[in-house]
Short mmCIF file of C-alpha atoms in Angstrom, two decimals:
data_model
loop_
_atom_site.label_atom_id
_atom_site.label_comp_id
_atom_site.label_asym_id
_atom_site.label_seq_id
_atom_site.Cartn_x
_atom_site.Cartn_y
_atom_site.Cartn_z
CA MET P 1 3.23 -53.42 -21.51
CA SER P 2 1.59 -50.80 -23.89
CA LYS P 3 1.92 -46.78 -23.29
CA ASP P 4 -1.55 -46.64 -22.97
CA ASP P 5 -1.48 -49.17 -20.12
CA LYS P 6 1.03 -47.03 -17.99
CA GLN P 7 -0.58 -43.96 -18.25
CA ILE P 8 -4.01 -42.99 -18.43
CA ALA P 9 -5.56 -39.47 -19.67
CA THR P 10 -8.94 -38.46 -18.49
CA PRO P 11 -10.38 -35.99 -20.38
CA LEU P 12 -13.94 -36.79 -19.47
CA LEU P 13 -13.33 -37.16 -15.80
CA GLY P 14 -15.53 -34.10 -14.90
CA ARG P 15 -18.35 -35.75 -16.46
CA MET P 16 -18.33 -39.09 -14.63
CA SER P 17 -20.45 -39.95 -11.85
CA PHE P 18 -19.13 -40.13 -8.68
CA GLY P 19 -21.90 -42.51 -7.28
CA MET P 20 -22.23 -46.37 -7.54
CA ASN P 21 -20.45 -46.05 -11.14
CA PHE P 22 -18.38 -48.98 -10.99
CA SER P 23 -18.45 -52.54 -12.20
CA PRO P 24 -18.49 -55.64 -9.90
CA ASN P 25 -15.76 -57.90 -10.01
CA PHE P 26 -17.39 -61.43 -10.66
CA SER P 27 -15.01 -64.00 -9.71
CA SER P 28 -16.66 -66.95 -11.59
CA GLY P 29 -17.14 -65.05 -14.75
CA LYS P 30 -20.80 -65.65 -15.18
CA GLU P 31 -23.25 -62.92 -16.12
CA LEU P 32 -25.47 -61.65 -13.05
CA GLU P 33 -28.28 -63.61 -14.11
CA HIS P 34 -26.53 -66.54 -14.52
CA LEU P 35 -25.19 -66.73 -10.77
CA ASP P 36 -26.43 -68.94 -8.16
CA ARG P 37 -28.03 -67.54 -4.55
CA GLU P 38 -24.60 -68.31 -2.86
CA GLU P 39 -22.81 -66.37 -5.72
CA LEU P 40 -25.49 -63.33 -5.62
CA LEU P 41 -25.08 -62.92 -1.82
CA VAL P 42 -21.15 -62.91 -2.28
CA THR P 43 -21.52 -60.35 -4.99
CA ALA P 44 -23.76 -58.32 -2.77
CA ARG P 45 -21.44 -58.02 -0.08
CA SER P 46 -18.90 -57.06 -2.36
CA LEU P 47 -20.88 -54.36 -3.65
CA LEU P 48 -21.84 -53.29 -0.37
CA ALA P 49 -18.14 -53.13 1.22
CA GLU P 50 -17.21 -50.85 -2.22
CA ALA P 51 -20.32 -48.63 -1.78
CA GLN P 52 -19.58 -48.17 2.18
CA ALA P 53 -15.70 -47.54 1.30
CA LEU P 54 -16.45 -45.13 -1.42
CA SER P 55 -19.19 -43.34 0.96
CA VAL P 56 -16.64 -42.67 3.53
CA ARG P 57 -13.97 -41.21 1.17
CA ILE P 58 -16.34 -38.92 -0.14
CA ALA P 59 -17.16 -38.07 3.54
CA ALA P 60 -13.72 -37.29 3.97
CA VAL P 61 -13.82 -35.21 0.84
CA ASN P 62 -16.63 -33.06 2.17
CA GLU P 63 -14.78 -32.70 5.63
CA VAL P 64 -11.68 -31.29 3.78
CA ALA P 65 -13.49 -29.07 1.50
CA THR P 66 -15.31 -27.79 4.86
CA ALA P 67 -11.90 -26.97 6.30
CA ILE P 68 -10.13 -25.52 3.26
CA ASN P 69 -13.54 -22.86 2.69
CA ARG P 70 -12.76 -21.80 6.07
CA SER P 71 -9.85 -19.64 5.35
CA LEU P 72 -9.20 -16.95 2.72
CA ASN P 73 -5.06 -17.64 3.02
CA LEU P 74 -3.78 -19.69 0.62
CA ASP P 75 -0.97 -20.86 2.89
CA GLU P 76 -3.28 -22.25 5.60
CA ILE P 77 -5.53 -23.83 2.84
CA LEU P 78 -2.38 -25.80 1.72
CA ARG P 79 -1.32 -26.61 5.17
CA VAL P 80 -5.00 -28.09 5.74
CA VAL P 81 -4.78 -30.15 2.40
CA GLY P 82 -1.34 -31.30 3.49
CA LYS P 83 -2.65 -32.70 6.58
CA GLN P 84 -6.17 -33.86 5.69
CA ALA P 85 -5.15 -35.36 2.48
CA LYS P 86 -4.00 -38.76 3.82
CA TRP P 87 -7.72 -39.72 4.47
CA LEU P 88 -8.42 -40.10 1.25
CA LEU P 89 -5.76 -41.36 -0.73
CA ASP P 90 -2.43 -43.30 0.08
CA PHE P 91 0.29 -41.42 -1.19
CA GLU P 92 4.15 -40.53 -0.01
CA HIS P 93 4.21 -37.35 -1.92
CA LEU P 94 1.64 -34.77 -2.39
CA SER P 95 2.32 -31.30 -3.83
CA VAL P 96 0.89 -28.66 -6.07
CA TYR P 97 2.12 -26.30 -8.75
CA LEU P 98 0.18 -22.66 -8.61
CA LEU P 99 -0.22 -20.59 -11.67
CA LYS P 100 -0.58 -16.94 -11.08
CA ASP P 101 0.03 -13.89 -13.17
CA ASN P 102 2.04 -16.03 -16.04
CA SER P 103 4.38 -17.38 -13.00
CA GLY P 104 4.33 -20.66 -11.39
CA ARG P 105 5.00 -21.81 -7.89
CA PHE P 106 5.92 -25.56 -6.81
CA ILE P 107 4.95 -26.25 -3.48
CA LYS P 108 5.67 -29.69 -1.95
CA LEU P 109 3.22 -30.60 0.85
CA ILE P 110 4.03 -33.95 1.79
CA GLY P 111 7.18 -36.27 1.17
CA ASN P 112 10.82 -35.98 0.44
CA PRO P 113 12.53 -33.01 -1.08
CA VAL P 114 12.17 -32.70 -4.53
CA GLU P 115 14.24 -30.88 -7.02
CA PHE P 116 11.93 -28.85 -9.09
CA GLU P 117 12.64 -26.32 -11.96
CA GLU P 118 10.31 -24.80 -14.43
CA SER P 119 12.60 -26.17 -17.35
CA LEU P 120 11.66 -29.97 -15.75
CA ILE P 121 7.97 -29.26 -17.36
CA ALA P 122 8.51 -30.58 -20.82
CA ASN P 123 6.08 -30.54 -23.48
CA ASN P 124 5.43 -33.95 -23.69
CA ASN P 125 5.32 -35.27 -19.98
CA SER P 126 2.41 -35.50 -17.98
CA PHE P 127 3.05 -32.69 -15.77
CA HIS P 128 2.95 -30.50 -18.68
CA LYS P 129 -0.25 -32.55 -20.25
CA ALA P 130 -2.40 -31.86 -17.01
CA LEU P 131 -1.40 -28.25 -16.82
CA LYS P 132 -1.93 -26.95 -20.40
CA THR P 133 -4.74 -29.48 -21.38
CA GLY P 134 -6.72 -29.75 -18.17
CA GLN P 135 -6.53 -33.58 -18.77
CA ALA P 136 -6.14 -35.73 -15.30
CA GLN P 137 -3.30 -38.09 -15.56
CA LEU P 138 -3.39 -41.57 -13.85
CA ILE P 139 0.23 -42.82 -13.98
CA LYS P 140 0.84 -46.51 -13.54
CA GLN P 141 4.86 -46.44 -14.51
CA ALA P 142 6.36 -43.07 -14.25
CA ASP P 143 8.65 -41.89 -16.95
CA PRO P 144 12.29 -41.99 -16.12
CA THR P 145 12.90 -38.54 -17.00
CA ASP P 146 9.85 -37.18 -14.92
CA PHE P 147 11.18 -35.01 -12.07
CA LEU P 148 8.77 -37.41 -9.96
CA ASN P 149 10.28 -40.71 -11.13
CA GLN P 150 11.12 -41.85 -7.77
CA TYR P 151 7.27 -42.11 -7.27
CA THR P 152 6.60 -45.01 -9.97
CA SER P 153 2.33 -44.57 -9.39
CA GLN P 154 1.16 -40.86 -9.74
CA ILE P 155 -2.08 -39.00 -10.23
CA ILE P 156 -1.77 -35.53 -11.84
CA LEU P 157 -4.79 -33.45 -11.50
CA PRO P 158 -5.56 -30.08 -12.86
CA LEU P 159 -6.96 -27.39 -10.77
CA GLU P 160 -9.39 -25.43 -12.62
CA SER P 161 -12.29 -22.88 -12.02
CA SER P 162 -14.00 -20.94 -14.52
CA LYS P 163 -12.36 -22.68 -17.75
CA LYS P 164 -8.96 -21.39 -16.26
CA ILE P 165 -6.29 -23.54 -15.11
CA LEU P 166 -4.90 -22.32 -11.58
CA GLY P 167 -2.29 -25.11 -11.59
CA VAL P 168 -2.10 -28.77 -10.69
CA ILE P 169 -1.98 -31.18 -7.65
CA LEU P 170 -0.02 -34.24 -7.40
CA PHE P 171 -0.17 -37.44 -5.60
CA GLY P 172 2.80 -39.74 -5.94
CA SER P 173 3.78 -43.65 -4.29
CA THR P 174 6.44 -45.98 -4.91
CA ARG P 175 4.12 -48.93 -5.15
CA PRO P 176 3.58 -50.14 -8.42
CA GLN P 177 -0.10 -49.80 -9.75
CA ALA P 178 -1.10 -47.87 -6.61
CA TYR P 179 -3.66 -46.29 -7.84
CA ASN P 180 -7.05 -46.76 -9.63
CA GLN P 181 -9.68 -45.07 -11.31
CA GLU P 182 -11.92 -44.59 -8.13
CA ASP P 183 -8.73 -43.24 -6.53
CA LEU P 184 -8.74 -40.80 -9.31
CA ARG P 185 -12.22 -39.91 -8.54
CA ILE P 186 -11.48 -39.19 -5.08
CA GLY P 187 -8.71 -37.10 -6.23
CA TYR P 188 -10.18 -35.14 -8.85
CA LEU P 189 -13.11 -34.31 -5.95
CA LEU P 190 -10.46 -32.92 -3.77
CA ALA P 191 -9.24 -30.86 -7.00
CA LEU P 192 -12.45 -29.43 -7.39
CA GLN P 193 -12.97 -28.06 -3.64
CA LEU P 194 -9.27 -27.06 -3.92
CA SER P 195 -9.25 -25.02 -7.09
CA SER P 196 -12.68 -23.27 -5.73
CA ALA P 197 -10.50 -22.44 -2.69
CA ILE P 198 -7.63 -21.36 -4.40
CA ARG P 199 -9.84 -19.04 -6.76
CA ASN P 200 -11.52 -17.68 -3.38
CA ALA P 201 -8.32 -16.81 -1.88
CA ASN P 202 -6.69 -15.47 -5.11
CA SER P 203 -9.69 -12.96 -5.38
CA PHE P 204 -9.29 -12.09 -1.67
CA GLU P 205 -5.81 -11.58 -2.22
CA ASP P 206 -6.12 -9.16 -5.27
CA LEU P 207 -8.76 -7.42 -3.42
CA ASN P 208 -6.47 -6.76 -0.50
CA LEU P 209 -4.14 -5.55 -2.96
CA LEU P 210 -6.32 -3.19 -4.57
CA TYR P 211 -7.37 -2.02 -1.35
CA SER P 212 -3.80 -1.41 -0.54
CA GLU P 213 -3.40 0.33 -3.85
CA ILE P 214 -6.00 2.76 -3.18
CA GLU P 215 -4.90 3.25 0.59
CA LYS P 216 -1.59 4.39 -0.87
CA GLU P 217 -3.20 6.75 -3.36
CA LYS P 218 -5.39 8.01 -0.42
CA LEU P 219 -2.38 8.68 1.50
CA LYS P 220 -0.50 10.64 -1.45
CA SER P 221 -3.66 12.69 -1.62
CA ASP P 222 -3.80 13.48 1.68
CA ASN P 223 0.12 14.33 1.71
CA LEU P 224 -0.68 16.42 -1.43
CA LEU P 225 -3.41 18.18 0.59
CA LEU P 226 -1.41 18.76 3.64
CA ASN P 227 1.20 20.45 1.74
CA ILE P 228 -1.28 23.42 0.61
CA LEU P 229 -3.69 23.32 3.75
CA PRO P 230 -3.24 23.06 7.27
CA ALA P 231 -4.21 19.25 8.71
CA GLN P 232 -7.35 20.70 10.88
CA ILE P 233 -8.49 22.36 7.54
CA ALA P 234 -7.71 19.26 5.28
CA ASP P 235 -10.04 17.26 7.09
CA GLU P 236 -12.89 19.63 7.53
CA LEU P 237 -12.78 19.95 3.52
CA LYS P 238 -12.65 16.26 3.37
CA SER P 239 -15.29 15.27 5.60
CA THR P 240 -17.73 18.17 4.29
CA GLY P 241 -16.38 19.07 1.27
CA ARG P 242 -16.16 22.79 2.42
CA VAL P 243 -14.77 24.69 4.68
CA ASN P 244 -16.43 27.34 6.43
CA PRO P 245 -14.60 31.17 7.16
CA VAL P 246 -13.27 31.31 11.05
CA TYR P 247 -13.27 34.58 12.87
CA HIS P 248 -9.84 34.60 15.05
CA SER P 249 -9.96 37.58 17.68
CA SER P 250 -6.17 37.37 18.02
CA ALA P 251 -3.22 36.24 15.49
CA THR P 252 0.03 37.57 14.33
CA ILE P 253 1.22 37.98 10.82
CA LEU P 254 4.71 37.90 9.78
CA PHE P 255 5.95 39.19 6.13
CA THR P 256 9.39 38.71 4.96
CA ASP P 257 10.77 40.63 1.78
CA PHE P 258 14.53 40.88 0.52
CA GLU P 259 15.69 44.35 -0.05
CA ASN P 260 16.65 45.13 -3.70
CA PHE P 261 15.58 41.65 -4.71
CA SER P 262 14.79 42.76 -8.59
CA LYS P 263 18.18 44.49 -8.85
CA ILE P 264 20.22 41.93 -7.34
CA ALA P 265 18.30 39.05 -9.44
CA LYS P 266 19.53 40.33 -12.49
CA LEU P 267 22.80 39.52 -11.30
CA MET P 268 21.99 36.17 -11.27
CA THR P 269 21.07 33.36 -13.46
CA PRO P 270 17.09 32.09 -13.56
CA GLU P 271 18.36 28.90 -12.14
CA SER P 272 20.83 30.49 -9.42
CA LEU P 273 17.98 32.64 -8.71
CA VAL P 274 15.30 29.75 -8.09
CA GLU P 275 17.85 27.80 -6.21
CA GLU P 276 18.46 30.49 -3.70
CA LEU P 277 15.10 31.32 -3.35
CA ASP P 278 14.36 27.42 -2.58
CA TYR P 279 16.69 27.49 -0.26
CA CYS P 280 16.26 30.35 1.87
CA PHE P 281 12.09 29.86 1.65
CA SER P 282 12.95 25.80 2.39
CA TYR P 283 14.76 26.89 5.73
CA PHE P 284 12.13 29.27 6.65
CA ASP P 285 9.40 26.73 6.22
CA ARG P 286 11.47 24.49 8.91
CA ILE P 287 11.92 27.48 11.47
CA ILE P 288 8.03 28.28 11.41
CA GLU P 289 7.22 24.60 11.68
CA GLN P 290 9.53 24.62 14.68
CA TYR P 291 7.36 27.19 16.25
CA GLY P 292 4.01 25.87 15.20
CA LEU P 293 3.27 28.89 12.73
CA GLU P 294 1.24 28.38 9.53
CA LYS P 295 2.53 29.26 6.14
CA LEU P 296 0.28 31.03 4.03
CA LYS P 297 2.10 31.83 0.93
CA THR P 298 5.15 33.12 -1.06
CA ILE P 299 4.54 35.84 -3.51
CA GLY P 300 7.81 36.47 -5.47
CA ASP P 301 10.66 37.37 -3.11
CA SER P 302 7.99 37.83 -0.16
CA TYR P 303 7.07 35.15 2.36
CA MET P 304 4.06 35.19 4.60
CA CYS P 305 3.05 33.15 7.68
CA CYS P 306 1.05 33.09 10.80
CA GLY P 307 0.40 32.07 14.23
CA GLY P 308 -2.51 31.48 16.20
CA ILE P 309 -4.62 29.75 13.50
CA PRO P 310 -6.15 27.58 12.40
CA LYS P 311 -6.14 26.73 15.98
CA PRO P 312 -5.93 29.75 18.50
CA ASN P 313 -3.12 29.69 20.99
CA LEU P 314 -2.10 32.62 23.32
CA THR P 315 1.78 32.17 22.51
CA HIS P 316 1.15 33.21 18.99
CA PRO P 317 3.05 36.73 19.11
CA LEU P 318 5.82 35.62 21.03
CA ASP P 319 6.09 32.48 18.50
CA VAL P 320 6.48 34.67 15.85
CA VAL P 321 8.96 37.16 16.93
CA LEU P 322 11.10 33.90 18.15
CA ALA P 323 10.90 32.57 14.49
CA ALA P 324 11.63 36.18 13.22
CA LEU P 325 15.23 36.20 15.12
CA GLN P 326 16.14 32.83 13.84
CA ILE P 327 15.29 33.82 10.12
CA GLN P 328 17.19 37.16 10.67
CA LYS P 329 20.21 34.67 12.19
CA PHE P 330 19.82 32.50 9.11
CA MET P 331 19.88 35.61 6.66
CA GLU P 332 22.74 37.25 8.43
CA ILE P 333 24.60 33.83 8.04
CA ARG P 334 23.76 33.73 4.47
CA LYS P 335 24.81 37.09 3.94
CA GLN P 336 28.48 36.45 5.38
CA GLN P 337 28.83 33.25 3.28
CA LYS P 338 28.06 35.30 0.06
CA LEU P 339 30.23 37.87 0.91
CA LYS P 340 33.16 35.43 1.42
CA GLN P 341 32.14 34.08 -2.03
CA ASN P 342 32.07 37.65 -3.45
CA LEU P 343 28.59 37.07 -4.42
CA PRO P 344 25.53 38.96 -4.33
CA TYR P 345 23.26 39.07 -1.08
CA TRP P 346 19.88 39.83 0.17
CA ASP P 347 19.23 41.99 3.25
CA THR P 348 15.77 40.74 4.88
CA ARG P 349 13.22 42.86 5.93
CA ILE P 350 10.81 41.45 8.48
CA GLY P 351 7.71 43.02 9.64
CA ILE P 352 4.99 41.74 12.32
CA HIS P 353 1.81 42.86 13.39
CA SER P 354 -1.06 41.18 15.54
CA GLY P 355 -5.02 41.62 15.63
CA GLU P 356 -8.26 40.09 14.33
CA LEU P 357 -8.51 38.43 10.97
CA LEU P 358 -10.72 35.93 9.08
CA SER P 359 -9.16 32.70 7.38
CA GLY P 360 -10.61 30.01 4.93
CA VAL P 361 -10.16 28.29 1.63
CA ILE P 362 -10.51 29.90 -1.61
CA GLY P 363 -10.62 27.97 -5.00
CA LYS P 364 -12.25 24.67 -6.39
CA LYS P 365 -9.38 23.03 -8.25
CA LYS P 366 -6.41 24.23 -6.26
CA PHE P 367 -7.03 25.32 -2.80
CA VAL P 368 -5.66 28.13 -1.11
CA TYR P 369 -5.81 28.54 2.87
CA ASP P 370 -5.61 32.70 3.14
CA VAL P 371 -6.30 35.15 5.83
CA TRP P 372 -8.04 38.65 5.55
CA GLY P 373 -8.78 41.82 7.08
CA ASP P 374 -6.84 44.96 8.33
CA THR P 375 -4.53 43.05 10.39
CA VAL P 376 -3.10 41.52 6.98
CA ASN P 377 -3.12 45.11 5.16
CA LEU P 378 -1.15 46.31 8.45
CA ALA P 379 1.46 43.79 8.82
CA SER P 380 2.37 44.06 5.03
CA ARG P 381 2.75 47.97 5.86
CA ILE P 382 4.79 47.45 8.82
CA GLU P 383 7.20 45.06 6.50
CA SER P 384 7.55 47.27 3.84
CA SER P 385 8.04 50.46 6.26
CA GLY P 386 10.97 48.20 7.82
CA VAL P 387 14.71 48.04 8.07
CA ALA P 388 16.98 45.75 6.00
CA GLY P 389 18.45 42.82 8.26
CA ARG P 390 15.53 44.39 11.46
CA ILE P 391 12.57 42.63 12.48
CA ASN P 392 10.04 45.75 12.51
CA ILE P 393 6.72 45.38 14.77
CA SER P 394 3.54 47.42 15.26
CA GLN P 395 2.14 48.90 18.46
CA ALA P 396 -0.19 46.01 18.99
CA THR P 397 2.54 43.30 18.61
CA TYR P 398 4.76 45.43 21.09
CA GLU P 399 1.94 45.20 23.53
CA LEU P 400 1.91 41.34 23.47
CA VAL P 401 5.78 40.92 23.83
CA LYS P 402 7.23 43.91 25.85
CA ASP P 403 7.73 41.79 28.57
CA SER P 404 10.05 39.31 26.80
CA PHE P 405 11.84 40.82 24.53
CA ASP P 406 14.16 44.16 24.19
CA VAL P 407 13.01 46.44 21.39
CA GLU P 408 13.99 49.69 20.17
CA HIS P 409 10.75 52.52 19.45
CA ARG P 410 11.30 53.91 15.95
CA GLY P 411 8.44 56.60 16.82
CA LYS P 412 6.01 57.25 14.17
CA ILE P 413 6.44 55.75 10.78
CA LEU P 414 4.51 57.01 7.75
CA ALA P 415 2.55 53.89 6.30
CA LYS P 416 1.09 53.84 2.98
CA ASN P 417 -2.32 54.68 3.16
CA MET P 418 -2.33 54.42 6.79
CA GLY P 419 -1.05 57.22 7.96
CA GLU P 420 1.56 57.81 10.89
CA ILE P 421 2.09 54.45 13.14
CA ASP P 422 4.31 53.84 16.33
CA MET P 423 6.82 50.92 15.06
CA TYR P 424 9.30 48.94 17.22
CA LEU P 425 12.65 47.32 16.31
CA ILE P 426 13.14 43.75 18.03
CA LYS P 427 16.73 44.01 19.65
CA GLY P 428 16.63 40.34 21.02
CA ILE P 429 15.16 38.20 23.94
CA LYS P 430 15.05 39.90 27.44
CA ALA P 431 18.17 38.77 29.87
#
């Protein structure tokens, strides 16, 4: 048996007709015009039977095509092929090898387990030829070195779409001479439909991956926005592209400042200075988050936050004073740690004032959520007129928290550009 007899490559299969394009088998060996009436009847019946059989198989291909085109999930598509391909061809083994992004995946759909390794795809075997050249392979005697050599008869068909080979589909039978050209054509019709379904499934998967990446980037962007703006303000900015200024009839501002910061900073290396500021302010962040306050900004060694914005509430003066007490306690513990290590430390002034203010967002590239009004200015003066290690509050805040906290009246204290103002020091929560 010649090599050509064992294996037939069909590079022109795609241009073949799948209609009545086959030759009748005249058992008598006579030309058609020389047949008698009886022989013509036998030949006609034979042709009709073959045409009907082919028609049934083509209808089955169409049914499989309809089923696999209902899904964009590759695993579901292959499951349907494995289930319904038996209506098209007689085989004991059915598998596909899929290529995507320069990597391959062998998937057995029907048959005994197969030991498949990429190294088994040799340059001169049928699998490789179908995969690399797009030539359909009709194998009548499997090569002993073939990884599917247990199946004497094989059909290996390229899965191709838009001149790109997506993989191959393999049919195998242990019966010698199990397949003919008609089987090859039917398999090719299935391969065409499967190629289209794989292409659509791959596109759908790529699209989902793209959406997933976009969603991840959007989440990153949203998180970055939430680092600089309150959630409510960020939502308004994303939905309208701008943020309207908001008047708040009552809010409470807290300022902190480290006494003798510049003098002590000179004793520290730049790295240790930034590290210490980051340590302290990060802890402040956690405290104000705990009390539902809004961080506004840090300016050097000054830290500013506010209660009652952007969402108004009635508890903002109490929340701010409670946060201030916790900040005060933290800084005292930090001071004691520094003293034990014979390191410089900061005493903290804390000032609090309550009143009306405006809030809004400024900037086009670097957004800043900020507040304005006399309340902000006075809160700053309350802090700068405060006492190291203590919490200094204004008359307005005192009136709002006096039932909940013990306070010490300091009398009228001169505040820069604001004259003398009544101020109070928080001593603690009332028992």
